[in-house]
Short mmCIF file of C-alpha atoms in Angstrom, two decimals:
data_model
loop_
_atom_site.label_atom_id
_atom_site.label_comp_id
_atom_site.label_asym_id
_atom_site.label_seq_id
_atom_site.Cartn_x
_atom_site.Cartn_y
_atom_site.Cartn_z
CA UNK E 792 20.75 12.20 30.75
CA UNK E 793 19.86 9.69 28.05
CA UNK E 794 16.49 8.00 28.27
CA UNK E 795 16.48 4.25 28.71
CA UNK E 796 15.82 2.16 25.64
CA UNK E 797 12.58 0.20 25.79
CA UNK E 798 12.93 -3.47 26.57
CA UNK E 799 12.68 -6.08 23.87
CA UNK E 800 9.23 -7.07 25.12
CA UNK E 801 7.99 -3.49 24.88
CA UNK E 802 9.43 -3.12 21.38
CA UNK E 803 7.78 -6.37 20.35
CA UNK E 804 4.46 -5.19 21.85
CA UNK E 805 4.74 -1.88 19.97
CA UNK E 806 5.42 -3.81 16.77
CA UNK E 807 2.30 -5.91 17.26
CA UNK E 808 0.21 -2.79 17.91
CA UNK E 809 1.61 -0.81 14.97
CA UNK E 810 -0.58 -2.12 12.11
CA UNK E 811 -3.57 0.11 11.45
CA UNK E 812 -2.25 2.92 13.64
CA UNK E 813 -3.51 6.39 12.71
CA UNK E 814 -0.86 8.90 11.59
CA UNK E 815 -0.88 12.62 11.05
CA UNK E 816 -0.01 13.59 7.48
CA UNK E 817 2.36 16.54 7.62
CA UNK E 818 4.27 18.07 4.75
CA UNK E 819 5.43 21.32 3.16
CA UNK E 820 5.79 22.06 -0.54
CA UNK E 821 9.44 22.39 -1.66
CA UNK E 822 10.37 26.09 -1.51
CA UNK E 823 11.73 27.77 -4.65
CA UNK E 824 14.32 30.25 -3.30
CA UNK E 825 15.18 32.93 -5.88
CA UNK E 826 18.39 34.95 -5.45
CA UNK E 827 18.47 37.95 -7.81
CA UNK E 828 21.64 39.28 -9.38
CA UNK E 829 22.37 42.71 -10.74
CA UNK E 830 19.89 42.38 -13.58
CA UNK E 831 16.26 41.43 -13.25
CA UNK E 832 16.74 38.58 -15.71
CA UNK E 833 19.71 37.24 -13.77
CA UNK E 834 18.46 34.94 -11.05
CA UNK E 835 19.62 31.83 -9.29
CA UNK E 836 17.04 29.30 -8.18
CA UNK E 837 17.60 27.02 -5.22
CA UNK E 838 15.03 24.43 -4.28
CA UNK E 839 14.64 23.30 -0.67
CA UNK E 840 12.72 20.06 -0.22
CA UNK E 841 9.72 19.42 1.98
CA UNK E 842 10.54 20.16 5.62
CA UNK E 843 9.12 17.29 7.62
CA UNK E 844 9.89 17.07 11.35
CA UNK E 845 11.72 13.99 12.53
CA UNK E 846 8.74 12.31 14.14
CA UNK E 847 7.94 8.66 13.56
CA UNK E 848 4.24 9.29 14.13
CA UNK E 849 4.09 11.55 11.08
CA UNK E 850 3.53 10.08 7.63
CA UNK E 851 6.41 10.65 5.24
CA UNK E 852 5.69 9.62 1.68
CA UNK E 853 9.36 9.07 0.85
CA UNK E 854 9.75 6.59 3.70
CA UNK E 855 6.54 4.70 2.98
CA UNK E 856 7.08 4.31 -0.79
CA UNK E 857 8.59 0.83 -0.56
CA UNK E 858 9.32 -1.70 -3.27
CA UNK E 859 6.22 -3.55 -2.14
CA UNK E 860 4.02 -0.55 -2.92
CA UNK E 861 5.62 -0.21 -6.35
CA UNK E 862 5.12 -3.93 -6.92
CA UNK E 863 1.39 -3.59 -6.11
CA UNK E 864 1.11 -0.73 -8.61
CA UNK E 865 2.73 -2.84 -11.31
CA UNK E 866 0.44 -5.80 -10.60
CA UNK E 867 -2.64 -3.54 -10.72
CA UNK E 868 -1.41 -2.01 -13.99
CA UNK E 869 -0.99 -5.46 -15.54
CA UNK E 870 -4.33 -6.72 -14.18
CA UNK E 871 -6.23 -3.96 -15.98
CA UNK E 872 -4.40 -4.24 -19.29
CA UNK E 873 -5.87 -5.48 -22.56
CA UNK E 874 -3.25 -8.27 -22.58
CA UNK E 875 -4.58 -9.69 -19.31
CA UNK E 876 -8.15 -9.41 -20.58
CA UNK E 877 -7.28 -11.34 -23.76
CA UNK E 878 -5.41 -13.93 -21.69
CA UNK E 879 -8.45 -14.35 -19.43
CA UNK E 880 -10.72 -14.77 -22.45
CA UNK E 881 -8.41 -17.45 -23.86
CA UNK E 882 -8.43 -19.31 -20.54
CA UNK E 883 -12.24 -19.17 -20.39
CA UNK E 884 -12.55 -20.42 -23.98
CA UNK E 885 -10.17 -23.29 -23.26
CA UNK E 886 -12.12 -24.06 -20.09
CA UNK E 887 -15.41 -24.07 -22.02
CA UNK E 888 -14.00 -26.35 -24.75
CA UNK E 889 -12.66 -28.80 -22.15
CA UNK E 890 -16.05 -28.78 -20.44
CA UNK E 891 -17.77 -29.59 -23.72
CA UNK E 892 -15.39 -32.46 -24.47
CA UNK E 893 -15.60 -33.94 -20.96
CA UNK E 894 -19.36 -33.29 -20.69
CA UNK E 895 -19.01 -30.74 -17.86
CA UNK E 896 -17.95 -32.90 -14.90
CA UNK E 897 -18.05 -31.54 -11.35
CA UNK E 898 -14.28 -31.01 -11.29
CA UNK E 899 -14.60 -28.78 -14.37
CA UNK E 900 -17.02 -26.48 -12.56
CA UNK E 901 -15.02 -26.54 -9.33
CA UNK E 902 -11.88 -25.41 -11.18
CA UNK E 903 -13.71 -22.28 -12.36
CA UNK E 904 -14.96 -21.55 -8.85
CA UNK E 905 -11.47 -22.00 -7.40
CA UNK E 906 -9.97 -19.73 -10.04
CA UNK E 907 -12.51 -16.98 -9.41
CA UNK E 908 -12.13 -17.22 -5.62
CA UNK E 909 -8.33 -17.13 -5.83
CA UNK E 910 -8.45 -14.17 -8.24
CA UNK E 911 -10.72 -12.15 -5.93
CA UNK E 912 -8.65 -13.13 -2.89
CA UNK E 913 -5.34 -12.03 -4.45
CA UNK E 914 -6.90 -8.88 -5.90
CA UNK E 915 -8.30 -7.81 -2.53
CA UNK E 916 -4.95 -8.47 -0.85
CA UNK E 917 -3.05 -6.34 -3.36
CA UNK E 918 -5.64 -3.56 -3.44
CA UNK E 919 -5.71 -3.36 0.37
CA UNK E 920 -2.19 -1.95 0.55
CA UNK E 921 -2.45 0.04 -2.66
CA UNK E 922 -5.60 1.76 -1.43
CA UNK E 923 -3.94 2.81 1.82
CA UNK E 924 -0.80 4.04 0.05
CA UNK E 925 -2.87 5.92 -2.52
CA UNK E 926 -4.93 7.65 0.18
CA UNK E 927 -1.83 8.66 2.18
CA UNK E 928 -0.14 9.93 -0.97
CA UNK E 929 -3.14 12.05 -1.94
CA UNK E 930 -3.32 13.49 1.57
CA UNK E 931 0.39 14.38 1.38
CA UNK E 932 -0.13 16.06 -1.98
CA UNK E 933 -3.12 18.00 -0.64
CA UNK E 934 -0.98 19.15 2.31
CA UNK E 935 1.71 20.37 -0.12
CA UNK E 936 -0.86 22.11 -2.32
CA UNK E 937 -2.33 23.87 0.71
CA UNK E 938 1.22 24.78 1.76
CA UNK E 939 1.86 26.51 -1.57
CA UNK E 940 -1.63 28.04 -1.60
CA UNK E 941 -0.80 29.76 1.70
CA UNK E 942 2.33 31.19 0.07
CA UNK E 943 0.38 32.20 -3.03
CA UNK E 944 -2.17 34.03 -0.88
CA UNK E 945 0.58 36.11 0.77
CA UNK E 946 2.60 36.80 -2.39
CA UNK E 947 -0.40 37.54 -4.60
CA UNK E 948 -1.62 40.16 -2.10
CA UNK E 949 1.84 41.78 -2.23
CA UNK E 950 1.76 41.73 -6.02
CA UNK E 951 -1.78 43.10 -6.05
CA UNK E 952 -0.82 46.05 -3.83
CA UNK E 953 2.40 46.90 -5.69
CA UNK E 954 1.20 46.68 -9.30
CA UNK E 955 -1.50 48.41 -11.34
CA UNK E 956 -4.94 46.82 -11.09
CA UNK E 957 -6.49 45.13 -14.08
CA UNK E 958 -9.32 46.96 -15.77
CA UNK E 959 -12.78 45.36 -16.04
CA UNK E 960 -12.07 44.68 -19.71
CA UNK E 961 -8.83 42.91 -18.86
CA UNK E 962 -10.56 40.87 -16.18
CA UNK E 963 -13.23 39.89 -18.69
CA UNK E 964 -10.58 38.96 -21.25
CA UNK E 965 -8.80 36.84 -18.65
CA UNK E 966 -12.04 35.08 -17.72
CA UNK E 967 -12.88 34.32 -21.34
CA UNK E 968 -9.36 33.11 -22.14
CA UNK E 969 -9.58 29.81 -20.33
CA UNK E 970 -6.30 27.86 -20.29
CA UNK E 971 -6.09 24.95 -22.67
CA UNK E 972 -5.43 21.46 -21.45
CA UNK E 973 -5.13 18.04 -22.99
CA UNK E 974 -5.57 15.88 -19.91
CA UNK E 975 -8.94 14.89 -21.32
CA UNK E 976 -12.50 14.93 -20.05
CA UNK E 977 -12.62 14.44 -16.29
CA UNK E 978 -16.17 13.06 -16.31
CA UNK E 979 -15.62 10.51 -19.07
CA UNK E 980 -12.29 8.73 -18.89
CA UNK E 981 -10.16 9.18 -22.03
CA UNK E 982 -9.91 6.02 -24.11
CA UNK E 983 -6.79 4.82 -25.86
CA UNK E 984 -8.07 1.73 -27.68
CA UNK E 985 -11.15 -0.35 -28.40
CA UNK E 986 -10.73 -2.29 -25.16
CA UNK E 987 -11.00 0.95 -23.14
CA UNK E 988 -14.22 1.82 -24.98
CA UNK E 989 -15.66 -1.62 -24.19
CA UNK E 990 -14.71 -1.19 -20.52
CA UNK E 991 -16.57 2.12 -20.34
CA UNK E 992 -19.72 0.55 -21.74
CA UNK E 993 -19.35 -2.55 -19.56
CA UNK E 994 -18.92 -0.43 -16.43
CA UNK E 995 -22.11 1.51 -17.19
CA UNK E 996 -24.03 -1.64 -18.10
CA UNK E 997 -23.00 -3.73 -15.08
CA UNK E 998 -23.92 -0.97 -12.64
CA UNK E 999 -27.40 -0.43 -14.09
CA UNK E 1000 -30.75 -1.44 -12.63
CA UNK E 1001 -31.20 -3.77 -15.60
CA UNK E 1002 -28.13 -5.79 -14.61
CA UNK E 1003 -29.32 -5.93 -11.01
CA UNK E 1004 -32.74 -7.13 -12.14
CA UNK E 1005 -31.22 -9.82 -14.39
CA UNK E 1006 -28.91 -10.97 -11.60
CA UNK E 1007 -31.76 -11.10 -9.07
CA UNK E 1008 -34.00 -12.96 -11.53
CA UNK E 1009 -31.24 -15.51 -12.13
CA UNK E 1010 -30.82 -16.16 -8.40
CA UNK E 1011 -34.60 -16.49 -7.93
CA UNK E 1012 -34.84 -18.90 -10.88
CA UNK E 1013 -31.96 -20.93 -9.46
CA UNK E 1014 -33.76 -21.20 -6.12
CA UNK E 1015 -36.94 -22.16 -7.96
CA UNK E 1016 -35.37 -25.20 -9.63
CA UNK E 1017 -33.71 -26.37 -6.44
CA UNK E 1018 -36.57 -28.73 -5.51
CA UNK E 1019 -36.58 -30.36 -8.94
CA UNK E 1020 -32.82 -30.98 -8.69
CA UNK E 1021 -33.13 -32.31 -5.15
CA UNK E 1022 -31.07 -29.44 -3.70
CA UNK E 1023 -28.07 -31.48 -4.82
CA UNK E 1024 -24.39 -30.55 -5.09
CA UNK E 1025 -24.90 -30.19 -8.84
CA UNK E 1026 -27.58 -27.58 -8.16
CA UNK E 1027 -25.14 -25.55 -6.03
CA UNK E 1028 -22.40 -25.86 -8.63
CA UNK E 1029 -24.62 -24.25 -11.28
CA UNK E 1030 -24.98 -20.93 -9.43
CA UNK E 1031 -21.38 -20.95 -8.23
CA UNK E 1032 -20.05 -21.43 -11.75
CA UNK E 1033 -22.30 -18.74 -13.21
CA UNK E 1034 -21.35 -16.18 -10.56
CA UNK E 1035 -17.67 -17.11 -10.90
CA UNK E 1036 -17.71 -16.30 -14.63
CA UNK E 1037 -19.56 -13.03 -13.92
CA UNK E 1038 -17.06 -11.99 -11.22
CA UNK E 1039 -14.09 -12.86 -13.44
CA UNK E 1040 -15.27 -10.84 -16.43
CA UNK E 1041 -16.56 -7.89 -14.44
CA UNK E 1042 -13.41 -7.58 -12.34
CA UNK E 1043 -11.32 -7.37 -15.52
CA UNK E 1044 -13.36 -4.42 -16.78
CA UNK E 1045 -13.22 -2.72 -13.39
CA UNK E 1046 -9.46 -3.14 -13.11
CA UNK E 1047 -9.03 -1.50 -16.50
CA UNK E 1048 -11.21 1.44 -15.42
CA UNK E 1049 -9.24 1.80 -12.19
CA UNK E 1050 -5.94 1.74 -14.09
CA UNK E 1051 -7.03 4.56 -16.42
CA UNK E 1052 -8.45 6.51 -13.46
CA UNK E 1053 -5.08 6.35 -11.68
CA UNK E 1054 -3.26 7.39 -14.85
CA UNK E 1055 -5.55 10.39 -15.24
CA UNK E 1056 -4.91 11.50 -11.65
CA UNK E 1057 -1.16 11.14 -12.11
CA UNK E 1058 -1.26 13.23 -15.27
CA UNK E 1059 -3.23 15.97 -13.51
CA UNK E 1060 -0.89 15.89 -10.52
CA UNK E 1061 2.20 16.31 -12.69
CA UNK E 1062 0.67 19.27 -14.47
CA UNK E 1063 -0.48 20.85 -11.21
CA UNK E 1064 3.00 20.54 -9.74
CA UNK E 1065 4.57 22.07 -12.86
CA UNK E 1066 2.20 25.05 -12.85
CA UNK E 1067 2.61 25.47 -9.07
CA UNK E 1068 6.40 25.68 -9.40
CA UNK E 1069 6.21 28.21 -12.22
CA UNK E 1070 3.65 30.34 -10.38
CA UNK E 1071 5.80 30.34 -7.24
CA UNK E 1072 8.90 31.34 -9.24
CA UNK E 1073 7.12 34.26 -10.89
CA UNK E 1074 5.70 35.50 -7.58
CA UNK E 1075 8.98 35.16 -5.66
CA UNK E 1076 10.93 36.89 -8.44
CA UNK E 1077 8.39 39.70 -8.47
CA UNK E 1078 8.10 40.20 -4.69
CA UNK E 1079 11.65 39.12 -3.71
CA UNK E 1080 10.05 37.13 -0.90
CA UNK E 1081 11.89 33.95 0.07
CA UNK E 1082 9.85 32.96 3.11
CA UNK E 1083 9.69 29.14 3.13
CA UNK E 1084 6.42 27.41 2.36
CA UNK E 1085 4.69 26.57 5.64
CA UNK E 1086 4.19 23.05 6.95
CA UNK E 1087 0.59 21.85 6.77
CA UNK E 1088 -0.60 19.07 9.05
CA UNK E 1089 -3.68 16.90 8.53
CA UNK E 1090 -4.64 15.27 11.80
CA UNK E 1091 -6.19 11.80 11.76
CA UNK E 1092 -9.78 11.32 12.77
CA UNK E 1093 -10.38 9.64 16.12
CA UNK E 1094 -11.66 6.10 15.66
CA UNK E 1095 -13.36 3.59 17.89
CA UNK E 1096 -12.24 0.06 18.66
CA UNK E 1097 -14.27 -1.41 15.81
CA UNK E 1098 -12.63 0.79 13.17
CA UNK E 1099 -9.24 0.27 14.80
CA UNK E 1100 -9.68 -3.50 14.51
CA UNK E 1101 -10.69 -3.19 10.85
CA UNK E 1102 -7.66 -1.01 10.05
CA UNK E 1103 -5.40 -3.43 11.93
CA UNK E 1104 -6.65 -6.38 9.91
CA UNK E 1105 -6.44 -4.46 6.64
CA UNK E 1106 -2.89 -3.34 7.37
CA UNK E 1107 -1.78 -6.88 8.19
CA UNK E 1108 -3.39 -8.39 5.09
CA UNK E 1109 -1.90 -5.71 2.83
CA UNK E 1110 1.67 -6.33 4.01
CA UNK E 1111 4.20 -9.15 3.66
CA UNK E 1112 2.50 -10.95 6.55
CA UNK E 1113 -0.62 -11.44 4.47
CA UNK E 1114 1.42 -12.63 1.48
CA UNK E 1115 3.36 -15.03 3.73
CA UNK E 1116 0.14 -16.52 5.12
CA UNK E 1117 -1.24 -16.97 1.61
CA UNK E 1118 1.92 -18.75 0.41
CA UNK E 1119 1.84 -21.09 3.41
CA UNK E 1120 -1.82 -21.95 2.76
CA UNK E 1121 -1.14 -22.81 -0.89
CA UNK E 1122 1.88 -24.94 0.05
CA UNK E 1123 -0.17 -26.91 2.57
CA UNK E 1124 -2.98 -27.33 0.03
CA UNK E 1125 -0.63 -28.81 -2.56
CA UNK E 1126 1.00 -30.99 0.09
CA UNK E 1127 -2.27 -32.71 1.04
CA UNK E 1128 -3.26 -33.35 -2.57
CA UNK E 1129 -1.75 -36.86 -2.72
CA UNK E 1130 -3.19 -38.09 0.62
CA UNK E 1131 -6.64 -36.87 -0.52
CA UNK E 1132 -6.22 -38.47 -3.98
CA UNK E 1133 -6.80 -35.08 -5.63
CA UNK E 1134 -10.56 -35.59 -5.26
CA UNK E 1135 -13.42 -33.06 -5.34
CA UNK E 1136 -13.01 -32.35 -1.64
CA UNK E 1137 -9.37 -31.41 -2.16
CA UNK E 1138 -10.22 -29.12 -5.07
CA UNK E 1139 -12.85 -27.37 -2.97
CA UNK E 1140 -10.55 -26.73 0.01
CA UNK E 1141 -8.60 -23.87 -1.58
CA UNK E 1142 -11.75 -22.36 -3.07
CA UNK E 1143 -13.49 -22.53 0.30
CA UNK E 1144 -10.56 -20.90 2.11
CA UNK E 1145 -10.04 -18.09 -0.42
CA UNK E 1146 -13.80 -17.63 -0.76
CA UNK E 1147 -14.43 -17.21 2.98
CA UNK E 1148 -11.33 -15.10 3.69
CA UNK E 1149 -11.79 -13.12 0.49
CA UNK E 1150 -15.40 -12.46 1.49
CA UNK E 1151 -14.25 -10.76 4.71
CA UNK E 1152 -11.38 -9.02 2.87
CA UNK E 1153 -13.84 -7.57 0.38
CA UNK E 1154 -15.96 -6.04 3.13
CA UNK E 1155 -12.84 -4.68 4.89
CA UNK E 1156 -11.55 -3.20 1.62
CA UNK E 1157 -14.87 -1.50 0.88
CA UNK E 1158 -15.08 -0.17 4.45
CA UNK E 1159 -11.58 1.32 4.26
CA UNK E 1160 -12.21 2.70 0.77
CA UNK E 1161 -15.40 4.57 1.57
CA UNK E 1162 -14.05 5.92 4.89
CA UNK E 1163 -10.85 7.18 3.28
CA UNK E 1164 -12.88 8.64 0.45
CA UNK E 1165 -14.86 10.73 2.94
CA UNK E 1166 -11.62 12.01 4.51
CA UNK E 1167 -10.24 12.97 1.09
CA UNK E 1168 -13.47 14.82 0.27
CA UNK E 1169 -13.09 16.94 3.40
CA UNK E 1170 -9.47 17.82 2.60
CA UNK E 1171 -10.24 18.65 -1.03
CA UNK E 1172 -13.03 20.94 0.19
CA UNK E 1173 -10.53 22.75 2.45
CA UNK E 1174 -8.16 23.22 -0.52
CA UNK E 1175 -11.02 24.47 -2.72
CA UNK E 1176 -12.03 27.00 -0.03
CA UNK E 1177 -8.44 28.35 0.03
CA UNK E 1178 -8.48 28.77 -3.75
CA UNK E 1179 -11.87 30.49 -3.65
CA UNK E 1180 -10.58 33.02 -1.13
CA UNK E 1181 -7.73 34.02 -3.48
CA UNK E 1182 -10.05 34.35 -6.48
CA UNK E 1183 -12.53 36.42 -4.49
CA UNK E 1184 -9.77 38.76 -3.28
CA UNK E 1185 -8.60 39.33 -6.86
CA UNK E 1186 -12.20 39.62 -8.11
CA UNK E 1187 -11.41 36.90 -10.63
CA UNK E 1188 -13.90 34.61 -12.28
CA UNK E 1189 -13.68 31.21 -10.59
CA UNK E 1190 -13.67 28.47 -13.23
CA UNK E 1191 -16.92 26.56 -12.93
CA UNK E 1192 -16.70 23.07 -11.65
CA UNK E 1193 -18.42 20.32 -13.58
CA UNK E 1194 -22.04 20.18 -12.53
CA UNK E 1195 -23.38 16.68 -12.01
CA UNK E 1196 -26.90 15.84 -13.02
CA UNK E 1197 -29.40 14.75 -10.41
CA UNK E 1198 -28.68 11.24 -9.20
CA UNK E 1199 -30.75 8.48 -10.70
CA UNK E 1200 -32.57 5.92 -8.58
CA UNK E 1201 -29.84 3.31 -9.12
CA UNK E 1202 -27.14 5.86 -8.20
CA UNK E 1203 -28.95 6.71 -4.98
CA UNK E 1204 -29.18 3.01 -4.10
CA UNK E 1205 -25.48 2.56 -4.83
CA UNK E 1206 -24.53 5.59 -2.74
CA UNK E 1207 -26.64 4.37 0.16
CA UNK E 1208 -25.05 0.92 0.01
CA UNK E 1209 -21.64 2.59 0.01
CA UNK E 1210 -22.54 4.46 3.19
CA UNK E 1211 -23.63 1.18 4.78
CA UNK E 1212 -20.38 -0.54 3.77
CA UNK E 1213 -18.41 2.29 5.44
CA UNK E 1214 -19.77 1.25 8.86
CA UNK E 1215 -18.15 -1.39 11.12
CA UNK E 1216 -21.48 -3.26 11.17
CA UNK E 1217 -20.95 -4.26 7.53
CA UNK E 1218 -17.66 -5.96 8.37
CA UNK E 1219 -19.28 -7.55 11.44
CA UNK E 1220 -22.00 -8.91 9.14
CA UNK E 1221 -19.36 -10.60 6.95
CA UNK E 1222 -17.75 -12.17 10.02
CA UNK E 1223 -21.10 -13.48 11.29
CA UNK E 1224 -21.86 -15.00 7.87
CA UNK E 1225 -18.44 -16.69 7.68
CA UNK E 1226 -18.63 -18.03 11.25
CA UNK E 1227 -22.13 -19.38 10.60
CA UNK E 1228 -21.01 -21.11 7.40
CA UNK E 1229 -17.98 -22.62 9.15
CA UNK E 1230 -20.24 -24.02 11.88
CA UNK E 1231 -22.51 -25.59 9.25
CA UNK E 1232 -19.53 -27.10 7.41
CA UNK E 1233 -18.14 -28.48 10.68
CA UNK E 1234 -21.47 -30.11 11.40
CA UNK E 1235 -21.28 -31.77 7.98
CA UNK E 1236 -17.65 -32.82 8.59
CA UNK E 1237 -16.43 -30.62 5.73
CA UNK E 1238 -17.74 -32.91 3.00
CA UNK E 1239 -18.37 -31.67 -0.55
CA UNK E 1240 -21.87 -30.42 0.27
CA UNK E 1241 -20.62 -28.58 3.34
CA UNK E 1242 -17.86 -26.82 1.41
CA UNK E 1243 -20.24 -25.88 -1.39
CA UNK E 1244 -22.55 -24.35 1.23
CA UNK E 1245 -19.60 -22.20 2.33
CA UNK E 1246 -19.05 -20.97 -1.22
CA UNK E 1247 -22.59 -20.43 -2.50
CA UNK E 1248 -23.90 -17.65 -0.17
CA UNK E 1249 -20.61 -15.70 -0.19
CA UNK E 1250 -20.36 -15.74 -4.00
CA UNK E 1251 -23.98 -14.64 -4.43
CA UNK E 1252 -23.51 -11.75 -1.97
CA UNK E 1253 -20.21 -10.74 -3.64
CA UNK E 1254 -21.86 -10.72 -7.06
CA UNK E 1255 -24.74 -8.63 -5.74
CA UNK E 1256 -22.47 -6.07 -4.04
CA UNK E 1257 -20.25 -5.79 -7.11
CA UNK E 1258 -23.24 -4.69 -9.18
CA UNK E 1259 -24.85 -2.45 -6.55
CA UNK E 1260 -21.66 -0.64 -5.48
CA UNK E 1261 -20.24 -0.17 -8.97
CA UNK E 1262 -21.96 3.16 -9.56
CA UNK E 1263 -20.86 4.48 -6.15
CA UNK E 1264 -17.24 3.67 -7.07
CA UNK E 1265 -17.63 5.26 -10.51
CA UNK E 1266 -19.20 8.43 -9.07
CA UNK E 1267 -16.49 8.70 -6.41
CA UNK E 1268 -13.74 8.34 -9.02
CA UNK E 1269 -15.44 10.89 -11.28
CA UNK E 1270 -15.67 13.43 -8.45
CA UNK E 1271 -11.98 12.94 -7.70
CA UNK E 1272 -10.96 13.49 -11.34
CA UNK E 1273 -13.11 16.62 -11.57
CA UNK E 1274 -11.56 17.98 -8.38
CA UNK E 1275 -8.04 17.42 -9.69
CA UNK E 1276 -8.73 18.98 -13.08
CA UNK E 1277 -10.42 22.00 -11.47
CA UNK E 1278 -7.32 22.54 -9.31
CA UNK E 1279 -5.19 22.47 -12.47
CA UNK E 1280 -7.44 24.98 -14.26
CA UNK E 1281 -7.45 27.33 -11.26
CA UNK E 1282 -3.64 27.20 -11.04
CA UNK E 1283 -3.27 28.02 -14.73
CA UNK E 1284 -5.78 30.89 -14.37
CA UNK E 1285 -3.77 32.36 -11.47
CA UNK E 1286 -0.59 31.96 -13.51
CA UNK E 1287 -2.19 33.86 -16.39
CA UNK E 1288 -3.34 36.62 -14.01
CA UNK E 1289 0.12 37.06 -12.45
CA UNK E 1290 1.76 37.18 -15.87
CA UNK E 1291 -0.70 39.80 -17.05
CA UNK E 1292 -0.27 41.97 -13.94
CA UNK E 1293 3.52 41.75 -13.77
CA UNK E 1294 4.12 41.75 -17.51
CA UNK E 1295 6.03 38.48 -17.17
CA UNK E 1296 6.27 36.16 -20.14
CA UNK E 1297 6.86 32.43 -20.01
CA UNK E 1298 10.67 32.60 -20.21
CA UNK E 1299 11.00 31.73 -16.54
CA UNK E 1300 9.44 28.37 -17.11
CA UNK E 1301 7.27 26.40 -19.47
CA UNK E 1302 3.91 27.69 -20.55
CA UNK E 1303 0.87 25.74 -19.59
CA UNK E 1304 0.24 24.20 -22.98
CA UNK E 1305 3.82 22.90 -23.22
CA UNK E 1306 3.58 21.54 -19.69
CA UNK E 1307 0.53 19.50 -20.56
CA UNK E 1308 1.82 18.34 -23.94
CA UNK E 1309 5.20 17.19 -22.61
CA UNK E 1310 3.69 15.31 -19.70
CA UNK E 1311 1.07 13.73 -21.94
CA UNK E 1312 3.80 12.62 -24.36
CA UNK E 1313 5.90 11.13 -21.55
CA UNK E 1314 2.85 9.25 -20.23
CA UNK E 1315 2.18 7.81 -23.69
CA UNK E 1316 5.79 6.61 -23.96
CA UNK E 1317 5.69 4.98 -20.54
#
């Protein structure tokens, strides 16, 4: 008997509840089935894709990789390019020249504030969806790596029991013969041009205690001269313009660093997948075992209502709904330009809207980022434990992971602030600030002073958080790159061990150096 279809009202209610819903990530690595012929060198390879149950509550990377996600990746790639940086510099120079010619009128400063607020608003909207897609994709890849690791554990034990054991000298030789790679240093991002070098220095400089001290001193000095300037609108414009320039420049450097970080991860992932496939082929050909790779499921963490509300908002903003709302707001803003005579109040409206909404979006984005980062750390630890078990069984030397130096005082502050931002209270704080500022502006009938009051505190806080949290982001990205490179090195070490034990050369596939070189060349061309 067929079950009744849900009513249109129930379907609509489910649609409204769907954003931010937690999903299990479940996947299996594609199985390399090897069918041997009469001769050992004669083999047919059939690949069966990831077996994912037909369950809508389970994340499927192929279904979620929409054109929108690819569009966000392209936008992020462009935003961090040297071309965009040069274009931004040209715009700032033109803006400065116009200000000098016109003697820096209020409209000149407001244009810069609007531009910075709009840039941060659009950036947060794009990064919201990209961050969620990136996290889900990494979890899917971890599930597939753990799926193959389970197969490796079974097949390597068969190979170990059916082949002669390596002598201590051979084990020592294998440990000393570390596989070569050209993915670059995981701790320090590889640089391709002078702009990349400048971004590395800028990232270190902006996140230092010196930058925080300079920023704090500037804010204190600005407050100190407030009485002399009569706490006027001009006084508020000074700090807003200064912070706007700082946010614009710093975000360009950070977007470049993020772009190169993502490229590094992609390069490592391609090489890991290549070495995984070759290792599976060698093991299956040796053991004649065609048992499919198991399905690995990563269950979502239970969340409270506060986190559920944050995820709901983030999911809505990062989809077409958020883009549609933004387009409508800009259309309305342009439409009321003529009735308002294109005055200062009109110019401030869009900056006030994007500043207040972008302020909340920034806190939501940071909350989602740090929470998802903690989940990824747990899953990477589980994968590392599986690898360690195999190396211990074989009595193999486990390639040492990069050892990080003791955290500096500024790094500890940044890490602590990151932990605070991962709590729902941080997002609640942003909402309280925005509601309070809206109430003040309403009391002042949304005049120029009232709108400037809405912009000033949010921009100062955003500038402060950008500096304080920069090192936490850099450390998190560094840890992720080190984890990915260590996985690659361990896979290549296992591949070398299996070849040595079975006497297999690299004719079944591509050796590790060729894998890395070919992928690196393809990345350079793209």
